[in-house]
Coordinates of C-alpha atoms in Angstrom, one line a residue:
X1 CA 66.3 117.5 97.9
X2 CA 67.1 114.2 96.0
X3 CA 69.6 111.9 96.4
X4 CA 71.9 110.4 93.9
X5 CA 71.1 107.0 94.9
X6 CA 67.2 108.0 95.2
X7 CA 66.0 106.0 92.0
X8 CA 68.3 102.7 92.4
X9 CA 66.8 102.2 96.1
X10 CA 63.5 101.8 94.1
X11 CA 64.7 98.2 93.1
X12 CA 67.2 97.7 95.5
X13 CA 65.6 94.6 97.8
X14 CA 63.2 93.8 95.3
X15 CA 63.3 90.1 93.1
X16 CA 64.7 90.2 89.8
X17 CA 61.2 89.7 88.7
X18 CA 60.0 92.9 90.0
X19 CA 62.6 94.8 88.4
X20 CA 61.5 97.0 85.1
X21 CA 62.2 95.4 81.8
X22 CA 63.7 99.4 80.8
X23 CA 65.9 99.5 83.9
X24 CA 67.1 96.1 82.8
X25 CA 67.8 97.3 79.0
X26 CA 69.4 100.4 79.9
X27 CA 71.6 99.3 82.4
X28 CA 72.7 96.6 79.7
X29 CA 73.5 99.3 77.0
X30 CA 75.1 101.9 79.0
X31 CA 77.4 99.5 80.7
X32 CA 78.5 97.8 76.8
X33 CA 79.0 101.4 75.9
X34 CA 81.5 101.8 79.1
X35 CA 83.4 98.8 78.2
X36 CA 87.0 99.3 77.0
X37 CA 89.4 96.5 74.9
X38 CA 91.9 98.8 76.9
X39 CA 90.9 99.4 80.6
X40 CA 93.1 101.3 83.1
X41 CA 90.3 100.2 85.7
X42 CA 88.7 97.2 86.4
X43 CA 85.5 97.4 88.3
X44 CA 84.6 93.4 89.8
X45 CA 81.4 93.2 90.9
X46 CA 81.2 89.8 93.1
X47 CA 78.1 88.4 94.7
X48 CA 76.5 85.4 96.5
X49 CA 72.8 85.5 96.4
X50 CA 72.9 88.4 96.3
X51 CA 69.4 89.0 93.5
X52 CA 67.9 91.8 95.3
X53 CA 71.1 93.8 95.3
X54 CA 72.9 93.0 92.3
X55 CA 70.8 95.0 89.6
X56 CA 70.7 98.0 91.4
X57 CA 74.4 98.0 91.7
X58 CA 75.1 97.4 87.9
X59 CA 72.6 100.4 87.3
X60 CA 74.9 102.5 89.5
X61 CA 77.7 101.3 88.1
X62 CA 76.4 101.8 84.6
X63 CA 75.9 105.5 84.9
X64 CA 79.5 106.6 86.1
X65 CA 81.1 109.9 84.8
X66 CA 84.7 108.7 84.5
X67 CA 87.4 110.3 81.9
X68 CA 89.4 107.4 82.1
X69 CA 88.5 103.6 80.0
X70 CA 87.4 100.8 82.2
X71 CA 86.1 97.6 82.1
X72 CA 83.1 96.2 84.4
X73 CA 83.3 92.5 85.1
X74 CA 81.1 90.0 87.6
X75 CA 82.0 87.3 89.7
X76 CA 79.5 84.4 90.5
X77 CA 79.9 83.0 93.6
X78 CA 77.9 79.9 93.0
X79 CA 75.1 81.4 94.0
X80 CA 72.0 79.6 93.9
X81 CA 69.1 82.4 92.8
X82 CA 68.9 84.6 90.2
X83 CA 72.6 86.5 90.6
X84 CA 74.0 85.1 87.5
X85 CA 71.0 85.5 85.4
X86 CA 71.3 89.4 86.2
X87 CA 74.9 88.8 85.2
X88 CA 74.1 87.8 82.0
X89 CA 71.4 89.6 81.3
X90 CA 73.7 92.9 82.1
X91 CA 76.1 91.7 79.3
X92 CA 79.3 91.8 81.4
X93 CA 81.2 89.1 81.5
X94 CA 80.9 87.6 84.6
X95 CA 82.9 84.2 85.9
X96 CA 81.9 81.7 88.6
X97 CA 83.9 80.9 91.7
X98 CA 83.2 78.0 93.2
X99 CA 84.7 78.3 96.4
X100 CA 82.6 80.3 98.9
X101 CA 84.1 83.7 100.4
X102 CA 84.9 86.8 99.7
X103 CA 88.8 86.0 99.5
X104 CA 88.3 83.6 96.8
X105 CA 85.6 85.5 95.1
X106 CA 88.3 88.4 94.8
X107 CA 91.1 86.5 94.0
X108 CA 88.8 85.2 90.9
X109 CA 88.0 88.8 89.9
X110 CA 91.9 89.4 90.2
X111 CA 93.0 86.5 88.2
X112 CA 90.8 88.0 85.0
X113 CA 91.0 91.8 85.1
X114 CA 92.8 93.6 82.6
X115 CA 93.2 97.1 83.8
X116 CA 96.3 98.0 85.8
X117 CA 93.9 99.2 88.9
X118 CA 91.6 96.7 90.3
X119 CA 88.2 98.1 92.2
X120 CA 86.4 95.8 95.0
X121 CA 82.8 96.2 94.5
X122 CA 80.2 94.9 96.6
X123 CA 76.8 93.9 94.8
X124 CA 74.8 95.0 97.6
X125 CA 76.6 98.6 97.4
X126 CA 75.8 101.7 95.6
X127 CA 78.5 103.9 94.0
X128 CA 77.9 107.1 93.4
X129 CA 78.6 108.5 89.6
X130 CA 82.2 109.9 90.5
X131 CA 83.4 107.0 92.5
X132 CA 85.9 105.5 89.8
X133 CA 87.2 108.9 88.4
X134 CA 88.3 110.2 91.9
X135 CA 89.6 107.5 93.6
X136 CA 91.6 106.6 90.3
X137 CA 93.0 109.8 90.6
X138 CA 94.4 109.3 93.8
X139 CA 95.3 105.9 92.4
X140 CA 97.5 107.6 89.9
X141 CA 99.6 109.6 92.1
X142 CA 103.1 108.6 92.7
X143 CA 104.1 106.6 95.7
X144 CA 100.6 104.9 96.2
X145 CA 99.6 101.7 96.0
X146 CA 95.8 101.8 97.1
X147 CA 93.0 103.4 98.3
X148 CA 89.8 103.5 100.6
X149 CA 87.1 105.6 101.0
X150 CA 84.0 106.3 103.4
X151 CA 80.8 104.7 103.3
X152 CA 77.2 105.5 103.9
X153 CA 74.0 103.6 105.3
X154 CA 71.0 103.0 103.1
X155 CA 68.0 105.0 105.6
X156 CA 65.0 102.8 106.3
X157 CA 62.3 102.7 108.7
X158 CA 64.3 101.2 111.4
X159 CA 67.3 103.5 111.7
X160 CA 66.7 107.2 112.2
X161 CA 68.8 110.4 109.7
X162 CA 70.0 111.5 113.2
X163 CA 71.2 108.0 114.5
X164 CA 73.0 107.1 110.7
X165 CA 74.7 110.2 110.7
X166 CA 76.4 110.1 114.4
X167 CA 77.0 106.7 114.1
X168 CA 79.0 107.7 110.6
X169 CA 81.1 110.5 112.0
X170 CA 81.9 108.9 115.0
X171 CA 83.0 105.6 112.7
X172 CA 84.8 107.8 110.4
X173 CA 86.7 109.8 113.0
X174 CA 88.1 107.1 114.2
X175 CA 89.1 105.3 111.1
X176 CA 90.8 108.5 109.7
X177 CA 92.8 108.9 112.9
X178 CA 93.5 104.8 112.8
X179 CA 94.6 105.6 109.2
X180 CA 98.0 107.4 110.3
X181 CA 99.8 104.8 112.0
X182 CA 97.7 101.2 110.6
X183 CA 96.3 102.4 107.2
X184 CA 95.3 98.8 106.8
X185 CA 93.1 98.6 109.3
X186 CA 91.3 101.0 107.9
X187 CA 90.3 99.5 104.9
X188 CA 87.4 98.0 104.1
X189 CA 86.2 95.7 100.9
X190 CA 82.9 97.8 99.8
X191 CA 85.5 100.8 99.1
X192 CA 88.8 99.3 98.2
X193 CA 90.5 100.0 94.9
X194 CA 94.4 98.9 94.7
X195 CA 97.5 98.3 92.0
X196 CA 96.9 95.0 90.7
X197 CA 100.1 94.6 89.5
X198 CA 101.1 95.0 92.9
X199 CA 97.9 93.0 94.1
X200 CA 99.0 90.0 91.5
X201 CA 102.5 89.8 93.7
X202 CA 100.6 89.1 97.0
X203 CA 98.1 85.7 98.2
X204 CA 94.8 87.0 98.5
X205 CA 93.8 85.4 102.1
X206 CA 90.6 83.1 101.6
X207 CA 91.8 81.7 105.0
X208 CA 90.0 83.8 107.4
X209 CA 86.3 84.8 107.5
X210 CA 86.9 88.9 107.1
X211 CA 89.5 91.4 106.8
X212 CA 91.2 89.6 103.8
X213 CA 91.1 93.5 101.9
X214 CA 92.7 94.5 104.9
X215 CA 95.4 91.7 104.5
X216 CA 95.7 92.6 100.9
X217 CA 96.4 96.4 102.1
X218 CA 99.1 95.6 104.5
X219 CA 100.9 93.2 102.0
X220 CA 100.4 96.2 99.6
X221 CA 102.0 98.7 102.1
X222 CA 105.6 97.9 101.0
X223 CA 104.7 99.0 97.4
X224 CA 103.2 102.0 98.6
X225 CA 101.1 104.2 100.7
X226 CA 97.8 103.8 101.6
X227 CA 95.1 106.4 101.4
X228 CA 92.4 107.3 102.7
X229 CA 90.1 109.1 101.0
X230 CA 87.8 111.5 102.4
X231 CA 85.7 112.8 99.3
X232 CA 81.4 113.0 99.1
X233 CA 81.9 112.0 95.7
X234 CA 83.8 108.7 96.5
X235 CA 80.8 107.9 99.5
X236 CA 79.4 104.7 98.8
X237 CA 75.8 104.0 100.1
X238 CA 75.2 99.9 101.4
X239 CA 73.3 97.9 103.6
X240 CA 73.2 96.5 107.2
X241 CA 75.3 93.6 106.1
X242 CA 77.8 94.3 108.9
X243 CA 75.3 95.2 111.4
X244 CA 72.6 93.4 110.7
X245 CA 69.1 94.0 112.8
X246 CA 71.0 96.0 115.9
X247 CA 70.2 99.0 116.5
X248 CA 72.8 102.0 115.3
X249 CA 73.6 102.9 119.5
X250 CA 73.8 98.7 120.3
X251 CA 76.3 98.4 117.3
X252 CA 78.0 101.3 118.3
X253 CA 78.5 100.7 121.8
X254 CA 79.6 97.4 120.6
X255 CA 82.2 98.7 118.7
X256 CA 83.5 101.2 121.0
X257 CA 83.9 97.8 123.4
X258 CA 85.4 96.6 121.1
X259 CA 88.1 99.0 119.6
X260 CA 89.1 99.6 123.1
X261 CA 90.7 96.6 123.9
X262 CA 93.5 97.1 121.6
X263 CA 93.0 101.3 121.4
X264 CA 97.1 101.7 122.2
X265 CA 97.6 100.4 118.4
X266 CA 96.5 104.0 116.8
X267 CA 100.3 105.0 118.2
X268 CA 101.7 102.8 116.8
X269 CA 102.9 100.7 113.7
X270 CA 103.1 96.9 112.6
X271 CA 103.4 94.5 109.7
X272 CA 102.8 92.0 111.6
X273 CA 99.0 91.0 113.0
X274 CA 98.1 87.5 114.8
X275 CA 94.8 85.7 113.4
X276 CA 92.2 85.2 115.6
X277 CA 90.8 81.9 116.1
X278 CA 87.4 82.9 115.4
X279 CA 88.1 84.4 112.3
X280 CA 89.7 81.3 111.0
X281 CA 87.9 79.2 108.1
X282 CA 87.4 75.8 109.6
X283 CA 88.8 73.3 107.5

């Protein structure tokens, strides 16, 4: 049986010069006809070198079923290959942060979106075609102030079905039963979508190397809940970014090491969370 994301992996990790002049022009027309002067939703694609991810993601992106009017906007991150070429090319506005990191390359995003929801999307992630209408109608409920969802691996030759998918469940049980008592940790930028209003009230951390969504959803806590969304149709697919060329049991036995150390925080809450020194941007 297919997959949903079947036909994007056919470009995804390719150059932008092996990518088909029609999957170019259609993405480009599909996503103008999704544009609205009026958005509820923005959806801000940011990248950094990111050329053999970022076409893919706007052909995703430009195939949504969503009732509700968006708008689909890019942030450059001074890359230096092709990203804002595919940017421009893709006919959605796109703007250029100069400062490197994800903080400040969502903080740009921020600054220019129109709707009154803003969705974090990562260039090297796939979204499948309900993504946007779901989550936005979580988004819409009374008493919440953002949202994150569940996220898939992209299968290749060096991580096994069986391996992906214990890995996953393991991960998610966890971060569903993290969820009750620190939501925020919980969160994570690839599948993050949030009040901007609210958003617009609170510093966007561009001080620390990651975890500056998970920042964003603890300042956003006092505005509302956080939910967790547990939905196949709001399942992103992405790379090894945050795993890299481990293997799926090395990762997770470091991550098990890891979430140990502090494992007496599930039963319990806090607003309050002490920056490591390792995860601080050197000045």
């Amino acid at each position: 049986m297919a997959n949903w994301y079947d036909k994007y992996l056919t470009i995804y990790g390719k150059p932008f010069s092996e990518v088909p002049q029609d999957v170019i022009d259609g993405t480009r027309e599909r996503l103008a006809r999704l544009q609205s002067p009026d958005p509820l939703a923005s959806i801000v694609v940011i990248g950094y070198n990111e050329e053999k991810h970022l076409q893919a993601c706007l052909w995703a992106i430009s195939e949504i079923k969503c009732k509700y009017p968006v708008e689909i906007i890019g942030v450059d991150n001074d890359s230096t290959d092709r990203t804002a070429e595919i940017y421009e090319k893709s006919g959605i506005p796109y703007y250029t942060e100069y400062q490197h990191s994800c903080g400040y390359a969502r903080r740009c995003g921020l600054q220019h979106a129109k709707g009154r929801f803003y969705f974090d999307v990562d260039s090297d992630t796939l979204y499948p075609p309900y993504y946007y209408e779901v989550m936005l109608e979580h988004l819409l409920k009374p008493g919440v102030s953002c949202v994150s969802a569940t996220w898939s691996y992209i299968p290749d030759e060096n991580h096994s079905k069986l391996s992906l998918k214990l890995y996953e469940m393991t991960r998610d049980l966890f971060l569903w039963i993290q969820h009750f008592k620190r939501p925020e940790l919980s969160v994570r930028g690839l599948v993050f979508a949030y009040n901007a209003d609210y958003g617009r009230k609170e510093p966007y951390r561009v001080d620390i190397i990651r975890g500056e969504d998970g920042s964003m959803a603890l300042n956003l806590k006092k505005y509302g809940k956080i939910v967790f969304v547990r939905d196949s149709r709001c399942r992103a697919i992405t790379g090894y970014g945050t795993i890299g060329n481990k293997s799926m049991y090395k990762s997770f036995c470091e991550n098990v090491r890891t979430q140990m150390k502090g494992i007496s925080r599930i039963f319990c809450k806090t607003d309050k969370y002490v920056d490591s020194e390792d995860n601080l941007v050197k000045k």
